[in-house]
Short mmCIF file of C-alpha atoms in Angstrom, two decimals:
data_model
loop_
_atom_site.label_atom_id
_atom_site.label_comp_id
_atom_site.label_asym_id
_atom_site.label_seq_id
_atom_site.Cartn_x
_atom_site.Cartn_y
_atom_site.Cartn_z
CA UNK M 17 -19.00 -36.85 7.62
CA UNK M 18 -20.28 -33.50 9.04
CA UNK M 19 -17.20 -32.65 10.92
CA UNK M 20 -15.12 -33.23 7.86
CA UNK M 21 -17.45 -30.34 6.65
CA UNK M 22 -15.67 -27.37 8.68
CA UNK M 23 -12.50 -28.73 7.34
CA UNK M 24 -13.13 -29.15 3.78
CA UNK M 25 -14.79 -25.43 3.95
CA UNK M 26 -11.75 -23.66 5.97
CA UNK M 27 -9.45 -25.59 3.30
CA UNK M 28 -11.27 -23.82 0.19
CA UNK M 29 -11.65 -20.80 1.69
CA UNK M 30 -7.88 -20.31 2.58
CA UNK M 31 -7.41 -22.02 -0.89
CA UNK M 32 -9.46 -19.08 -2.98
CA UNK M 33 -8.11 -16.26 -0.34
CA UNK M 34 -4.41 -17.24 -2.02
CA UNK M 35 -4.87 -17.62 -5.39
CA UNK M 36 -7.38 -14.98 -5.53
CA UNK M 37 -4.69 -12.45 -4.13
CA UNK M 38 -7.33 -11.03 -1.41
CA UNK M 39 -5.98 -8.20 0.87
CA UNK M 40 -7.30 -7.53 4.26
CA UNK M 41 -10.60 -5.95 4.17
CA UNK M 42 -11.57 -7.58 0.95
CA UNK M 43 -15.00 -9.38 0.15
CA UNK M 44 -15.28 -13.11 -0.29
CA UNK M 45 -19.18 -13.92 -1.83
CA UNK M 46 -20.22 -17.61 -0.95
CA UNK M 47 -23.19 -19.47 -2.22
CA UNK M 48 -23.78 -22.69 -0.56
CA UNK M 49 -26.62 -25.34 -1.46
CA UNK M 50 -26.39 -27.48 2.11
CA UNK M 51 -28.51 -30.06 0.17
CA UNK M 52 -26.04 -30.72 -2.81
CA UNK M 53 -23.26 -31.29 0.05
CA UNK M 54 -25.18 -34.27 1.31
CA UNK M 55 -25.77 -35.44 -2.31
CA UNK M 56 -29.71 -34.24 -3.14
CA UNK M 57 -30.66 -32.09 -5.16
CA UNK M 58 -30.30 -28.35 -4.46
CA UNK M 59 -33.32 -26.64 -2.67
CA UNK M 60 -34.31 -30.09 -1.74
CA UNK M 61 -32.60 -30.76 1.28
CA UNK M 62 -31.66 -27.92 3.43
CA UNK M 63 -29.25 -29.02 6.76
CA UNK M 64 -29.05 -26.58 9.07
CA UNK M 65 -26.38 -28.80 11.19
CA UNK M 66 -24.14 -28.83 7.81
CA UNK M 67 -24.01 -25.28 7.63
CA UNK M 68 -23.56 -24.32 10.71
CA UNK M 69 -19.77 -26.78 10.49
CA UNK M 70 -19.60 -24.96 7.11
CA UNK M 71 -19.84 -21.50 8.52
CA UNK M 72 -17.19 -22.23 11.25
CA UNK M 73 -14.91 -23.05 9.04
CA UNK M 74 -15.48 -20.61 6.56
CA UNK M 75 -15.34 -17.58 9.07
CA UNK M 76 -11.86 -19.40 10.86
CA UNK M 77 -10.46 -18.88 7.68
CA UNK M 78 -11.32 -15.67 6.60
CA UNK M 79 -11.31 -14.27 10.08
CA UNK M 80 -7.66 -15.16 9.93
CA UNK M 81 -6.83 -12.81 6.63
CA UNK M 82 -9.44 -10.32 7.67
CA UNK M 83 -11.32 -11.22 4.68
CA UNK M 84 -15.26 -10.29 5.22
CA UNK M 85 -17.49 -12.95 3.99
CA UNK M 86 -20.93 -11.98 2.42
CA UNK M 87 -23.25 -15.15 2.17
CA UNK M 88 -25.13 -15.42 -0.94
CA UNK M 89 -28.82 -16.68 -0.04
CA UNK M 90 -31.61 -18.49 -2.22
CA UNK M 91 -33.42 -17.59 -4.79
CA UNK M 92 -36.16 -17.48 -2.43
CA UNK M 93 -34.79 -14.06 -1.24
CA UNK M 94 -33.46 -13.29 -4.84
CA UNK M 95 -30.11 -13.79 -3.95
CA UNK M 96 -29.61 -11.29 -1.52
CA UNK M 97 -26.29 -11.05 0.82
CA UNK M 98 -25.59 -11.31 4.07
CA UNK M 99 -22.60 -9.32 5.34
CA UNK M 100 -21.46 -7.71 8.36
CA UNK M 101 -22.98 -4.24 8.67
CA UNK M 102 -18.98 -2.32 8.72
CA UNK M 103 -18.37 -4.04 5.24
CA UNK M 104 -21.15 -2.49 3.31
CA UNK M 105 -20.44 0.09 0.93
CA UNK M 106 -22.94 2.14 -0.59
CA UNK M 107 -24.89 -0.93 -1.27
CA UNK M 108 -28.41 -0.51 0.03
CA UNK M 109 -29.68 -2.57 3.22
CA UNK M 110 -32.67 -4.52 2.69
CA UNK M 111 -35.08 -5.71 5.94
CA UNK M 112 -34.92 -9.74 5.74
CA UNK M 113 -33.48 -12.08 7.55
CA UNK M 114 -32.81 -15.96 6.47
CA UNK M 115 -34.68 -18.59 7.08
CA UNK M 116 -33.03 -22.29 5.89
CA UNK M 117 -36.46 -22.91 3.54
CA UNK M 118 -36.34 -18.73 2.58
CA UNK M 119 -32.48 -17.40 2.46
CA UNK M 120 -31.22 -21.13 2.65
CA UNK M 121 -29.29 -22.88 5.72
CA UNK M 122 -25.40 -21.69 4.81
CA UNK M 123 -26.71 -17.59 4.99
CA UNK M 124 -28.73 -18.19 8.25
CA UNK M 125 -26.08 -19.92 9.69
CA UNK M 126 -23.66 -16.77 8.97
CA UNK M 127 -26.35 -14.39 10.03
CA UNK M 128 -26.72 -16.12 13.04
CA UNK M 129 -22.50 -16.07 13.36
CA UNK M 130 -21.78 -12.12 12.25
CA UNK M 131 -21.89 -9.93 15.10
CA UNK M 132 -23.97 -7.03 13.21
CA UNK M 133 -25.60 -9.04 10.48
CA UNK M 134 -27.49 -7.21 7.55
CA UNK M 135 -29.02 -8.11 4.07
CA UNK M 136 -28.13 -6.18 1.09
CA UNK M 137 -29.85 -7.08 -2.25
CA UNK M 138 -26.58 -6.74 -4.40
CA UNK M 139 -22.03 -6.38 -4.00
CA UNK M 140 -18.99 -6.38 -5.68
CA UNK M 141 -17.13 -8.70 -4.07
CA UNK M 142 -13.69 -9.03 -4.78
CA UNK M 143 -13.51 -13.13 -5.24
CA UNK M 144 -16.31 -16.01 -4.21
CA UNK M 145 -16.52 -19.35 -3.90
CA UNK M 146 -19.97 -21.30 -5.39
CA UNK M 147 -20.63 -24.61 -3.25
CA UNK M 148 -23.03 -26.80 -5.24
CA UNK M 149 -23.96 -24.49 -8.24
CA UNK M 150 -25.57 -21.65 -6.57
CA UNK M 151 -24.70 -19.17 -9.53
CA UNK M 152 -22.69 -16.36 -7.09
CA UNK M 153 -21.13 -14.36 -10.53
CA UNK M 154 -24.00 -11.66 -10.10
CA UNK M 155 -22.44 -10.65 -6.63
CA UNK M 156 -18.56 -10.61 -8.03
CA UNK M 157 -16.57 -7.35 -9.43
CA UNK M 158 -16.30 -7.27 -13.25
CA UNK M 159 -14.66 -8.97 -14.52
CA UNK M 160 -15.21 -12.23 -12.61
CA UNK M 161 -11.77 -14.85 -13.85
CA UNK M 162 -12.49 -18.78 -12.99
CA UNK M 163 -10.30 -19.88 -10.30
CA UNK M 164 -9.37 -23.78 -10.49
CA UNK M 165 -9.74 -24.91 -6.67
CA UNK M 166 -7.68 -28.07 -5.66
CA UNK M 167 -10.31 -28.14 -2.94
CA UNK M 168 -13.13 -28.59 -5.44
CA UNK M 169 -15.45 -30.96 -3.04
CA UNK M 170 -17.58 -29.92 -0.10
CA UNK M 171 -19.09 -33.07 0.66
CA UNK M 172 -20.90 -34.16 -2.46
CA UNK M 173 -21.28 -30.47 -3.92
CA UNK M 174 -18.92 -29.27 -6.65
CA UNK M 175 -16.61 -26.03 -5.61
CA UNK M 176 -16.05 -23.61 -7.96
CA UNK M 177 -14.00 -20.49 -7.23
CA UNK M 178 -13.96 -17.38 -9.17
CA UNK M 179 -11.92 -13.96 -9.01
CA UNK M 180 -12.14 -10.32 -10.02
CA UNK M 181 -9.19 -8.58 -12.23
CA UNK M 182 -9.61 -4.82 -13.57
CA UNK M 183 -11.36 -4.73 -17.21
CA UNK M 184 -9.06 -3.60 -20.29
CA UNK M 185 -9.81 -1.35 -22.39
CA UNK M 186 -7.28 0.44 -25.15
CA UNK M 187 -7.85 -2.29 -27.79
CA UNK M 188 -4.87 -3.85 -29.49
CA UNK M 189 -2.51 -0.72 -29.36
CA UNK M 190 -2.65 -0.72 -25.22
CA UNK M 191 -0.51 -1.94 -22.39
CA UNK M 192 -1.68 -3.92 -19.58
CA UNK M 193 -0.15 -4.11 -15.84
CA UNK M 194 0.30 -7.38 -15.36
CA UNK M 195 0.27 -7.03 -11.57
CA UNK M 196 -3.41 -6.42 -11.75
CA UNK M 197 -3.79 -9.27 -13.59
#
């Protein structure tokens, strides 16, 4: 079952990067509860060995777009991010580093994988993907649009994908580009 982990996780990830419309250099947030992919309850169950399949396939994927990935962690850490040090903005960088019972398996994992890994305490990412009901719509750019994933199972977990689109404003007398859309 594990190996089938990397796979399913490349597959969504490639999946959201698509219908999501992400350009290189864009954000993709993931939150990732290791324990509702093997089927417990989230926080209860934390496999380091799950995410660390997980992470390789997310990063294969998104290292093929050039799509940075900023991992969501616990509530533990208040939902902080981890994301490689070149993609932060002017988002402030905390001093923590993620522990799989204080961060959560999935964002040590990806620490452990980025090359200059940092913690920030809050993005605007650009799309993410939520693995297991990890709530990741704080961390995504208003105004975050559901994405239906075909890939919608990590394991056990539930995948839901989400996307950002510019707000509108104008009111009924305004025109919208649908491009942006």
């Amino acid at each position: 079952m594990f190996k089938e982990l990397e796979k399913q996780s490349y597959n969504a990830v490639k999946e959201i990067i698509e219908k999501a419309g992400l350009k290189k250099g864009d954000i993709l947030v993931i939150g990732c509860s290791t324990s509702e992919v093997l089927g417990s309850k989230i926080g209860t169950d934390s496999s380091p060995e799950a995410a660390e399949l997980m992470c390789k396939g997310v990063l294969t994927a998104a290292e093929e777009d050039g799509i940075y990935i900023a991992a969501q962690c616990c509530e533990h850490l208040n939902r902080a991010i981890i994301i490689e040090k070149e993609a932060v903005k002017d988002w402030d960088i905390v001093n923590v580093m993620p522990q799989p019972k204080a961060g959560g398996s999935f964002a040590t994992a990806v620490y452990s994988a980025f090359k200059n890994p940092v913690a920030v305490e809050e993005i605007s990412a650009d799309a993410g993907i939520d693995i297991g009901f990890t709530m990741i719509g704080m961390h995504i750019k208003k105004v975050a649009v559901p994405v239906r994933l075909e890939n919608s199972k990590i394991g056990s977990a539930t995948v839901l994908g989400a996307r950002s689109r510019p707000k509108f404003i104008g009111g009924e007398r305004a025109v919208y580009n649908k491009e942006l859309l």
